[in-house]
PDB file of C-alpha atoms and ligand atoms in Angstrom:
ATOM      1  CA  MET A  18     -24.026  20.072 -13.011  1.00  0.00           C
ATOM      2  CA  LYS A  19     -20.688  17.457 -13.630  1.00  0.00           C
ATOM      3  CA  GLU A  20     -21.951  14.256 -11.671  1.00  0.00           C
ATOM      4  CA  LYS A  21     -19.571  13.160  -8.657  1.00  0.00           C
ATOM      5  CA  LYS A  22     -17.399   9.782  -8.539  1.00  0.00           C
ATOM      6  CA  PHE A  23     -16.953   8.042  -5.251  1.00  0.00           C
ATOM      7  CA  VAL A  24     -13.816   7.835  -2.532  1.00  0.00           C
ATOM      8  CA  GLU A  25     -14.164   5.056  -0.125  1.00  0.00           C
ATOM      9  CA  VAL A  26     -11.965   3.111   2.171  1.00  0.00           C
ATOM     10  CA  CYS A  27     -12.290  -0.390   3.129  1.00  0.00           C
ATOM     11  CA  PHE A  28     -10.670  -1.256   6.253  1.00  0.00           C
ATOM     12  CA  THR A  29      -9.638  -4.738   5.484  1.00  0.00           C
ATOM     13  CA  PRO A  30      -9.074  -7.364   2.278  1.00  0.00           C
ATOM     14  CA  GLN A  31     -11.843  -9.519   4.588  1.00  0.00           C
ATOM     15  CA  ASP A  32     -14.475  -6.524   3.276  1.00  0.00           C
ATOM     16  CA  TYR A  33     -13.212  -6.116  -0.327  1.00  0.00           C
ATOM     17  CA  ASP A  34     -16.175  -7.947  -1.486  1.00  0.00           C
ATOM     18  CA  TYR A  35     -18.704  -5.476  -0.406  1.00  0.00           C
ATOM     19  CA  PHE A  36     -16.691  -2.921  -2.501  1.00  0.00           C
ATOM     20  CA  LYS A  37     -15.415  -5.139  -5.463  1.00  0.00           C
ATOM     21  CA  GLY A  38     -16.915  -4.198  -8.833  1.00  0.00           C
ATOM     22  CA  ARG A  39     -18.023  -0.879  -8.154  1.00  0.00           C
ATOM     23  CA  PHE A  40     -14.792   1.290  -8.798  1.00  0.00           C
ATOM     24  CA  GLU A  41     -12.638   1.350 -10.989  1.00  0.00           C
ATOM     25  CA  ILE A  42      -9.824   2.279  -9.594  1.00  0.00           C
ATOM     26  CA  VAL A  43      -8.696   0.460  -6.120  1.00  0.00           C
ATOM     27  CA  VAL A  44      -5.637   2.142  -4.243  1.00  0.00           C
ATOM     28  CA  VAL A  45      -3.537  -0.514  -2.323  1.00  0.00           C
ATOM     29  CA  ILE A  46      -2.314   0.729   0.966  1.00  0.00           C
ATOM     30  CA  ASP A  47       0.181  -1.325   3.177  1.00  0.00           C
ATOM     31  CA  VAL A  48       1.990   1.628   4.852  1.00  0.00           C
ATOM     32  CA  LEU A  49       4.172  -0.337   6.958  1.00  0.00           C
ATOM     33  CA  ARG A  50       5.726  -1.755   4.850  1.00  0.00           C
ATOM     34  CA  ALA A  51       4.654  -3.163   1.631  1.00  0.00           C
ATOM     35  CA  THR A  52       3.630  -0.647  -0.189  1.00  0.00           C
ATOM     36  CA  SER A  53       6.201   2.063   1.079  1.00  0.00           C
ATOM     37  CA  ALA A  54       9.184  -0.743   0.160  1.00  0.00           C
ATOM     38  CA  ILE A  55       7.365  -0.642  -3.890  1.00  0.00           C
ATOM     39  CA  CYS A  56       7.424   2.558  -3.808  1.00  0.00           C
ATOM     40  CA  SER A  57      11.047   2.594  -2.883  1.00  0.00           C
ATOM     41  CA  ALA A  58      11.781   0.581  -5.220  1.00  0.00           C
ATOM     42  CA  PHE A  59      10.723   2.407  -8.306  1.00  0.00           C
ATOM     43  CA  ASN A  60      12.183   5.120  -7.225  1.00  0.00           C
ATOM     44  CA  ASN A  61      15.097   3.639  -6.919  1.00  0.00           C
ATOM     45  CA  GLY A  62      14.699   2.061 -10.977  1.00  0.00           C
ATOM     46  CA  VAL A  63      13.423  -1.428 -10.574  1.00  0.00           C
ATOM     47  CA  ASN A  64      12.135  -2.800 -13.409  1.00  0.00           C
ATOM     48  CA  SER A  65       9.256  -4.436 -12.196  1.00  0.00           C
ATOM     49  CA  ILE A  66       7.925  -5.832  -9.225  1.00  0.00           C
ATOM     50  CA  ILE A  67       5.596  -9.056  -9.216  1.00  0.00           C
ATOM     51  CA  PRO A  68       3.724  -9.171  -5.774  1.00  0.00           C
ATOM     52  CA  VAL A  69       2.829 -12.797  -4.822  1.00  0.00           C
ATOM     53  CA  SER A  70       0.124 -13.955  -1.914  1.00  0.00           C
ATOM     54  CA  THR A  71       2.323 -17.643  -1.246  1.00  0.00           C
ATOM     55  CA  ILE A  72       6.093 -18.484  -0.076  1.00  0.00           C
ATOM     56  CA  GLU A  73       5.333 -21.600  -2.244  1.00  0.00           C
ATOM     57  CA  GLU A  74       4.869 -19.407  -5.561  1.00  0.00           C
ATOM     58  CA  ALA A  75       8.113 -17.005  -4.148  1.00  0.00           C
ATOM     59  CA  LEU A  76      10.163 -19.879  -4.168  1.00  0.00           C
ATOM     60  CA  GLU A  77       9.247 -21.232  -7.237  1.00  0.00           C
ATOM     61  CA  TYR A  78      10.426 -17.556  -8.704  1.00  0.00           C
ATOM     62  CA  LYS A  79      13.417 -17.892  -6.980  1.00  0.00           C
ATOM     63  CA  GLN A  80      14.123 -21.197  -8.136  1.00  0.00           C
ATOM     64  CA  LYS A  81      13.704 -19.729 -11.830  1.00  0.00           C
ATOM     65  CA  GLY A  82      16.437 -17.174 -10.913  1.00  0.00           C
ATOM     66  CA  TYR A  83      14.185 -14.164  -9.708  1.00  0.00           C
ATOM     67  CA  LEU A  84      15.662 -12.016  -7.110  1.00  0.00           C
ATOM     68  CA  VAL A  85      12.803 -12.621  -4.894  1.00  0.00           C
ATOM     69  CA  GLY A  86      12.079 -10.435  -1.127  1.00  0.00           C
ATOM     70  CA  ALA A  87       9.937 -12.547   1.501  1.00  0.00           C
ATOM     71  CA  GLU A  88       8.401 -11.413   4.782  1.00  0.00           C
ATOM     72  CA  ARG A  89       6.149 -13.004   7.544  1.00  0.00           C
ATOM     73  CA  GLY A  90       5.127 -11.327  10.454  1.00  0.00           C
ATOM     74  CA  GLY A  91       7.655  -8.639  10.097  1.00  0.00           C
ATOM     75  CA  GLU A  92      10.639 -10.832   9.322  1.00  0.00           C
ATOM     76  CA  ILE A  93      12.808 -11.524   6.200  1.00  0.00           C
ATOM     77  CA  VAL A  94      11.476 -15.832   5.430  1.00  0.00           C
ATOM     78  CA  PRO A  95      15.045 -18.051   5.348  1.00  0.00           C
ATOM     79  CA  GLY A  96      16.526 -18.614   2.242  1.00  0.00           C
ATOM     80  CA  PHE A  97      15.556 -15.284   0.279  1.00  0.00           C
ATOM     81  CA  ASP A  98      17.089 -12.589  -0.985  1.00  0.00           C
ATOM     82  CA  PHE A  99      15.869 -10.032   0.990  1.00  0.00           C
ATOM     83  CA  GLY A 100      12.523  -9.339   2.641  1.00  0.00           C
ATOM     84  CA  ASN A 101      10.271  -5.863   3.295  1.00  0.00           C
ATOM     85  CA  SER A 102      12.244  -3.152   4.120  1.00  0.00           C
ATOM     86  CA  PRO A 103      12.482  -0.113   2.072  1.00  0.00           C
ATOM     87  CA  TYR A 104      16.031  -0.126   2.718  1.00  0.00           C
ATOM     88  CA  SER A 105      16.824  -2.978   0.925  1.00  0.00           C
ATOM     89  CA  TYR A 106      15.277  -2.075  -2.496  1.00  0.00           C
ATOM     90  CA  MET A 107      17.156   0.904  -2.460  1.00  0.00           C
ATOM     91  CA  THR A 108      20.385  -0.647  -3.319  1.00  0.00           C
ATOM     92  CA  PRO A 109      22.265   0.076  -7.042  1.00  0.00           C
ATOM     93  CA  GLU A 110      21.710  -4.167  -7.729  1.00  0.00           C
ATOM     94  CA  LEU A 111      18.347  -3.626  -8.143  1.00  0.00           C
ATOM     95  CA  LYS A 112      18.330  -0.958 -11.031  1.00  0.00           C
ATOM     96  CA  GLY A 113      16.545  -1.905 -13.930  1.00  0.00           C
ATOM     97  CA  LYS A 114      15.435  -5.238 -12.471  1.00  0.00           C
ATOM     98  CA  ASP A 115      12.554  -7.486 -12.119  1.00  0.00           C
ATOM     99  CA  VAL A 116      11.928  -8.394  -8.329  1.00  0.00           C
ATOM    100  CA  VAL A 117       9.524 -10.891  -6.901  1.00  0.00           C
ATOM    101  CA  LEU A 118       7.629  -9.692  -3.234  1.00  0.00           C
ATOM    102  CA  SER A 119       5.754 -11.664  -1.134  1.00  0.00           C
ATOM    103  CA  THR A 120       4.462 -10.265   2.092  1.00  0.00           C
ATOM    104  CA  THR A 121       1.919 -10.987   5.001  1.00  0.00           C
ATOM    105  CA  ASN A 122      -0.243  -8.814   4.315  1.00  0.00           C
ATOM    106  CA  GLY A 123       0.274  -6.185   1.481  1.00  0.00           C
ATOM    107  CA  THR A 124       1.139  -8.562  -1.726  1.00  0.00           C
ATOM    108  CA  ARG A 125      -1.806 -10.457  -0.560  1.00  0.00           C
ATOM    109  CA  ALA A 126      -3.986  -7.228  -0.980  1.00  0.00           C
ATOM    110  CA  ILE A 127      -2.854  -6.337  -4.679  1.00  0.00           C
ATOM    111  CA  ASN A 128      -3.454  -9.811  -5.931  1.00  0.00           C
ATOM    112  CA  ILE A 129      -7.317  -9.460  -4.162  1.00  0.00           C
ATOM    113  CA  ALA A 130      -8.128  -6.064  -6.058  1.00  0.00           C
ATOM    114  CA  LYS A 131      -6.718  -7.308  -9.241  1.00  0.00           C
ATOM    115  CA  GLY A 132      -9.593  -7.660 -11.988  1.00  0.00           C
ATOM    116  CA  ALA A 133     -10.326  -3.908 -11.374  1.00  0.00           C
ATOM    117  CA  GLU A 134      -9.677  -1.362 -14.116  1.00  0.00           C
ATOM    118  CA  LYS A 135      -6.705  -0.257 -12.262  1.00  0.00           C
ATOM    119  CA  VAL A 136      -4.811  -1.229  -9.433  1.00  0.00           C
ATOM    120  CA  VAL A 137      -2.324   1.585  -7.863  1.00  0.00           C
ATOM    121  CA  ILE A 138      -0.251   1.424  -5.098  1.00  0.00           C
ATOM    122  CA  GLY A 139      -0.218   3.869  -2.539  1.00  0.00           C
ATOM    123  CA  SER A 140       1.161   5.270   0.942  1.00  0.00           C
ATOM    124  CA  LEU A 141       2.386   7.920   2.324  1.00  0.00           C
ATOM    125  CA  VAL A 142       5.607   8.069   1.026  1.00  0.00           C
ATOM    126  CA  ASN A 143       4.119   9.150  -2.465  1.00  0.00           C
ATOM    127  CA  LEU A 144       0.695  10.016  -1.022  1.00  0.00           C
ATOM    128  CA  GLN A 145       0.470  13.899  -3.018  1.00  0.00           C
ATOM    129  CA  ALA A 146       1.499  12.071  -6.230  1.00  0.00           C
ATOM    130  CA  LEU A 147      -0.948   9.770  -5.653  1.00  0.00           C
ATOM    131  CA  ILE A 148      -3.691  12.019  -5.106  1.00  0.00           C
ATOM    132  CA  ASP A 149      -2.310  14.698  -8.027  1.00  0.00           C
ATOM    133  CA  TRP A 150      -2.705  11.379 -10.081  1.00  0.00           C
ATOM    134  CA  LEU A 151      -6.123  10.420  -9.156  1.00  0.00           C
ATOM    135  CA  LEU A 152      -7.762  13.377  -9.723  1.00  0.00           C
ATOM    136  CA  ALA A 153      -6.769  13.359 -12.985  1.00  0.00           C
ATOM    137  CA  GLN A 154      -7.797  10.580 -13.658  1.00  0.00           C
ATOM    138  CA  ASN A 155     -11.159  11.076 -12.056  1.00  0.00           C
ATOM    139  CA  LYS A 156     -12.897   7.630 -11.669  1.00  0.00           C
ATOM    140  CA  ASN A 157     -14.463   6.082  -8.976  1.00  0.00           C
ATOM    141  CA  VAL A 158     -11.817   4.780  -6.187  1.00  0.00           C
ATOM    142  CA  VAL A 159     -11.933   2.594  -3.242  1.00  0.00           C
ATOM    143  CA  CYS A 160      -8.482   2.571  -0.976  1.00  0.00           C
ATOM    144  CA  LEU A 161      -7.864  -1.086   0.197  1.00  0.00           C
ATOM    145  CA  CYS A 162      -6.143  -1.036   3.095  1.00  0.00           C
ATOM    146  CA  SER A 163      -4.072  -4.484   3.561  1.00  0.00           C
ATOM    147  CA  GLY A 164      -4.573  -4.586   7.297  1.00  0.00           C
ATOM    148  CA  TRP A 165      -3.187  -7.428   9.837  1.00  0.00           C
ATOM    149  CA  LYS A 166      -4.229 -10.577   8.517  1.00  0.00           C
ATOM    150  CA  ASP A 167      -7.454  -9.285   7.435  1.00  0.00           C
ATOM    151  CA  ASN A 168      -7.848  -7.405  11.067  1.00  0.00           C
ATOM    152  CA  PHE A 169      -8.186  -3.409  10.872  1.00  0.00           C
ATOM    153  CA  ASN A 170      -4.894  -1.413  11.151  1.00  0.00           C
ATOM    154  CA  LEU A 171      -4.399   1.915  12.089  1.00  0.00           C
ATOM    155  CA  GLU A 172      -1.786   3.619   9.492  1.00  0.00           C
ATOM    156  CA  ASP A 173      -3.425   1.969   6.494  1.00  0.00           C
ATOM    157  CA  THR A 174      -6.634   3.606   7.336  1.00  0.00           C
ATOM    158  CA  ILE A 175      -4.740   6.897   7.761  1.00  0.00           C
ATOM    159  CA  CYS A 176      -3.506   6.735   4.510  1.00  0.00           C
ATOM    160  CA  GLY A 177      -6.762   5.944   3.007  1.00  0.00           C
ATOM    161  CA  GLY A 178      -8.485   8.866   4.788  1.00  0.00           C
ATOM    162  CA  ALA A 179      -5.796  11.294   3.377  1.00  0.00           C
ATOM    163  CA  ILE A 180      -6.744  10.235   0.131  1.00  0.00           C
ATOM    164  CA  CYS A 181     -10.694  10.559   1.174  1.00  0.00           C
ATOM    165  CA  GLU A 182     -10.193  14.049   2.627  1.00  0.00           C
ATOM    166  CA  ALA A 183      -8.298  15.165  -0.636  1.00  0.00           C
ATOM    167  CA  LEU A 184     -10.281  13.821  -3.271  1.00  0.00           C
ATOM    168  CA  LEU A 185     -13.594  15.421  -1.335  1.00  0.00           C
ATOM    169  CA  ALA A 186     -11.961  18.615  -0.872  1.00  0.00           C
ATOM    170  CA  SER A 187     -11.668  19.106  -4.313  1.00  0.00           C
ATOM    171  CA  GLY A 188     -15.279  18.929  -5.044  1.00  0.00           C
ATOM    172  CA  GLN A 189     -14.957  16.002  -7.923  1.00  0.00           C
ATOM    173  CA  TYR A 190     -15.916  13.359  -5.335  1.00  0.00           C
ATOM    174  CA  THR A 191     -18.243  12.122  -2.733  1.00  0.00           C
ATOM    175  CA  SER A 192     -18.593   9.229  -0.343  1.00  0.00           C
ATOM    176  CA  ASP A 193     -21.090   7.407   1.211  1.00  0.00           C
ATOM    177  CA  ASP A 194     -19.409   4.368   3.792  1.00  0.00           C
ATOM    178  CA  ASP A 195     -19.018   5.620   7.514  1.00  0.00           C
ATOM    179  CA  SER A 196     -15.644   3.529   6.629  1.00  0.00           C
ATOM    180  CA  SER A 197     -14.704   6.800   4.620  1.00  0.00           C
ATOM    181  CA  VAL A 198     -15.995   9.311   7.009  1.00  0.00           C
ATOM    182  CA  ALA A 199     -14.303   7.213  10.352  1.00  0.00           C
ATOM    183  CA  ALA A 200     -10.809   7.140   8.089  1.00  0.00           C
ATOM    184  CA  LYS A 201     -11.048  10.790   7.184  1.00  0.00           C
ATOM    185  CA  TYR A 202     -11.303  11.818  10.734  1.00  0.00           C
ATOM    186  CA  LEU A 203      -8.621   9.508  12.054  1.00  0.00           C
ATOM    187  CA  TYR A 204      -6.377  11.228   9.111  1.00  0.00           C
ATOM    188  CA  LEU A 205      -7.634  14.649  10.647  1.00  0.00           C
ATOM    189  CA  SER A 206      -6.461  13.676  13.980  1.00  0.00           C
ATOM    190  CA  SER A 207      -3.075  12.503  13.339  1.00  0.00           C
ATOM    191  CA  MET A 208      -2.099  14.360  10.432  1.00  0.00           C
ATOM    192  CA  ASP A 209       0.248  16.539  12.758  1.00  0.00           C
ATOM    193  CA  ASN A 210       2.087  13.719  14.268  1.00  0.00           C
ATOM    194  CA  TYR A 211       1.851  10.154  12.074  1.00  0.00           C
ATOM    195  CA  MET A 212       4.741   9.195  14.563  1.00  0.00           C
ATOM    196  CA  GLY A 213       3.115  10.178  18.196  1.00  0.00           C
ATOM    197  CA  PHE A 214      -0.534   8.811  16.832  1.00  0.00           C
ATOM    198  CA  LEU A 215       0.919   5.757  15.619  1.00  0.00           C
ATOM    199  CA  LYS A 216       2.800   5.023  19.192  1.00  0.00           C
ATOM    200  CA  SER A 217       0.290   2.251  19.736  1.00  0.00           C
ATOM    201  CA  SER A 218      -0.710   1.353  16.622  1.00  0.00           C
ATOM    202  CA  SER A 219       0.306  -2.989  16.794  1.00  0.00           C
ATOM    203  CA  HIS A 220       1.887  -2.905  13.738  1.00  0.00           C
ATOM    204  CA  ARG A 221       4.364  -0.158  14.690  1.00  0.00           C
ATOM    205  CA  ARG A 222       4.721  -2.119  17.720  1.00  0.00           C
ATOM    206  CA  ARG A 223       5.307  -4.987  15.629  1.00  0.00           C
ATOM    207  CA  LEU A 224       8.462  -3.534  14.305  1.00  0.00           C
ATOM    208  CA  LYS A 225       9.829  -1.556  17.109  1.00  0.00           C
ATOM    209  CA  ARG A 226      10.018  -5.115  18.597  1.00  0.00           C
ATOM    210  CA  LEU A 227      12.085  -6.710  15.339  1.00  0.00           C
ATOM    211  CA  ASN A 228      14.657  -3.303  15.727  1.00  0.00           C
ATOM    212  CA  LEU A 229      12.884  -1.841  12.728  1.00  0.00           C
ATOM    213  CA  ASN A 230      12.914   1.567  13.870  1.00  0.00           C
ATOM    214  CA  GLU A 231      14.323   3.869  11.067  1.00  0.00           C
ATOM    215  CA  ASP A 232      11.596   1.602   8.891  1.00  0.00           C
ATOM    216  CA  ILE A 233       8.641   3.331  10.571  1.00  0.00           C
ATOM    217  CA  LYS A 234      10.425   6.733  10.252  1.00  0.00           C
ATOM    218  CA  TYR A 235      10.809   6.217   6.834  1.00  0.00           C
ATOM    219  CA  CYS A 236       7.266   4.651   6.010  1.00  0.00           C
ATOM    220  CA  LEU A 237       5.867   7.334   8.259  1.00  0.00           C
ATOM    221  CA  THR A 238       7.367  10.789   6.053  1.00  0.00           C
ATOM    222  CA  PRO A 239       5.098  11.480   3.555  1.00  0.00           C
ATOM    223  CA  ASN A 240       5.714  13.239   0.137  1.00  0.00           C
ATOM    224  CA  GLN A 241       9.492  11.947  -0.430  1.00  0.00           C
ATOM    225  CA  MET A 242       8.495  10.416  -4.010  1.00  0.00           C
ATOM    226  CA  ASN A 243       6.506  10.601  -6.901  1.00  0.00           C
ATOM    227  CA  VAL A 244       6.078   7.650  -8.548  1.00  0.00           C
ATOM    228  CA  ILE A 245       2.575   5.785  -8.905  1.00  0.00           C
ATOM    229  CA  PRO A 246       2.730   1.800  -9.339  1.00  0.00           C
ATOM    230  CA  ILE A 247       0.266   0.224 -11.197  1.00  0.00           C
ATOM    231  CA  LEU A 248      -0.617  -3.121 -11.827  1.00  0.00           C
ATOM    232  CA  HIS A 249      -0.806  -4.593 -15.407  1.00  0.00           C
ATOM    233  CA  GLY A 250      -1.223  -8.124 -15.321  1.00  0.00           C
ATOM    234  CA  ASN A 251       0.842 -10.189 -12.980  1.00  0.00           C
ATOM    235  CA  ARG A 252       3.922  -7.405 -12.625  1.00  0.00           C
ATOM    236  CA  ILE A 253       3.306  -3.644 -10.996  1.00  0.00           C
ATOM    237  CA  ILE A 254       5.483  -1.283 -13.335  1.00  0.00           C
ATOM    238  CA  ASN A 255       6.039   2.638 -12.869  1.00  0.00           C
ATOM    239  CA  SER A 256       3.589   4.448 -14.833  1.00  0.00           C
TER     240      SER A 256
HETATM  241  C1  MLT B   6       2.791  -6.705   4.894  1.00  0.00           C
HETATM  242  O1  MLT B   6       2.298  -6.900   3.621  1.00  0.00           O
HETATM  243  O2  MLT B   6       2.061  -7.423   6.009  1.00  0.00           O
HETATM  244  C2  MLT B   6       3.730  -5.659   6.017  1.00  0.00           C
HETATM  245  O3  MLT B   6       4.133  -4.917   4.999  1.00  0.00           O
HETATM  246  C3  MLT B   6       4.244  -6.430   6.998  1.00  0.00           C
HETATM  247  C4  MLT B   6       5.948  -6.043   7.091  1.00  0.00           C
HETATM  248  O4  MLT B   6       5.839  -5.135   7.755  1.00  0.00           O
HETATM  249  O5  MLT B   6       6.898  -6.781   6.587  1.00  0.00           O
END
């Protein structure tokens, strides 16, 4: 019988050392909103995205003439071209462009995952396409939740749980860790109504206070596109 591959969920970037090096594929997830914005950008024809962890790095790219999005605490960092709203990445001006992005948690998680054989961008908006792609790869997978400032969050865990559930249901995969079991059960409890289930999630409340309800609705609407953004060196490109 063919040996099964593993799929696990890492709740926060802080926990990543435990998983590091054991999985060929890392799926970085930041449902609200970095990885949803990245998927939207590629769906809109952006050429590449350079994810940077710090505002200082973002500023260096801006000074070189790049278009740069920067967000901290849910808000656009003054002096940059845009923030982290998926809608900012749907404009015709961005088509074919190379864009730099720095966000509170998502771009940091992407950089933490560098070094894995493949780093792929996951969110609810590209969920089914991502699941199909992962099944075709047939490699060990860890879903790295970006969380909030190294703390657990619900929406990324639910997305990781959805990936676990689908990969386990295929029969190709197994999982060992309680984090993955917990993520799967959170997904199963929320799958019929993400908006309702996530009403009390901390980042949903934060974005609501910033009047970003349309962003929340968009990011929590699954399977809107088939993009598979993958990190190549320091750039994300749609595969
Ligand atoms: C992040 O990277 O922390 C988030 O995407 C924050 C946000 O909603 O802009």
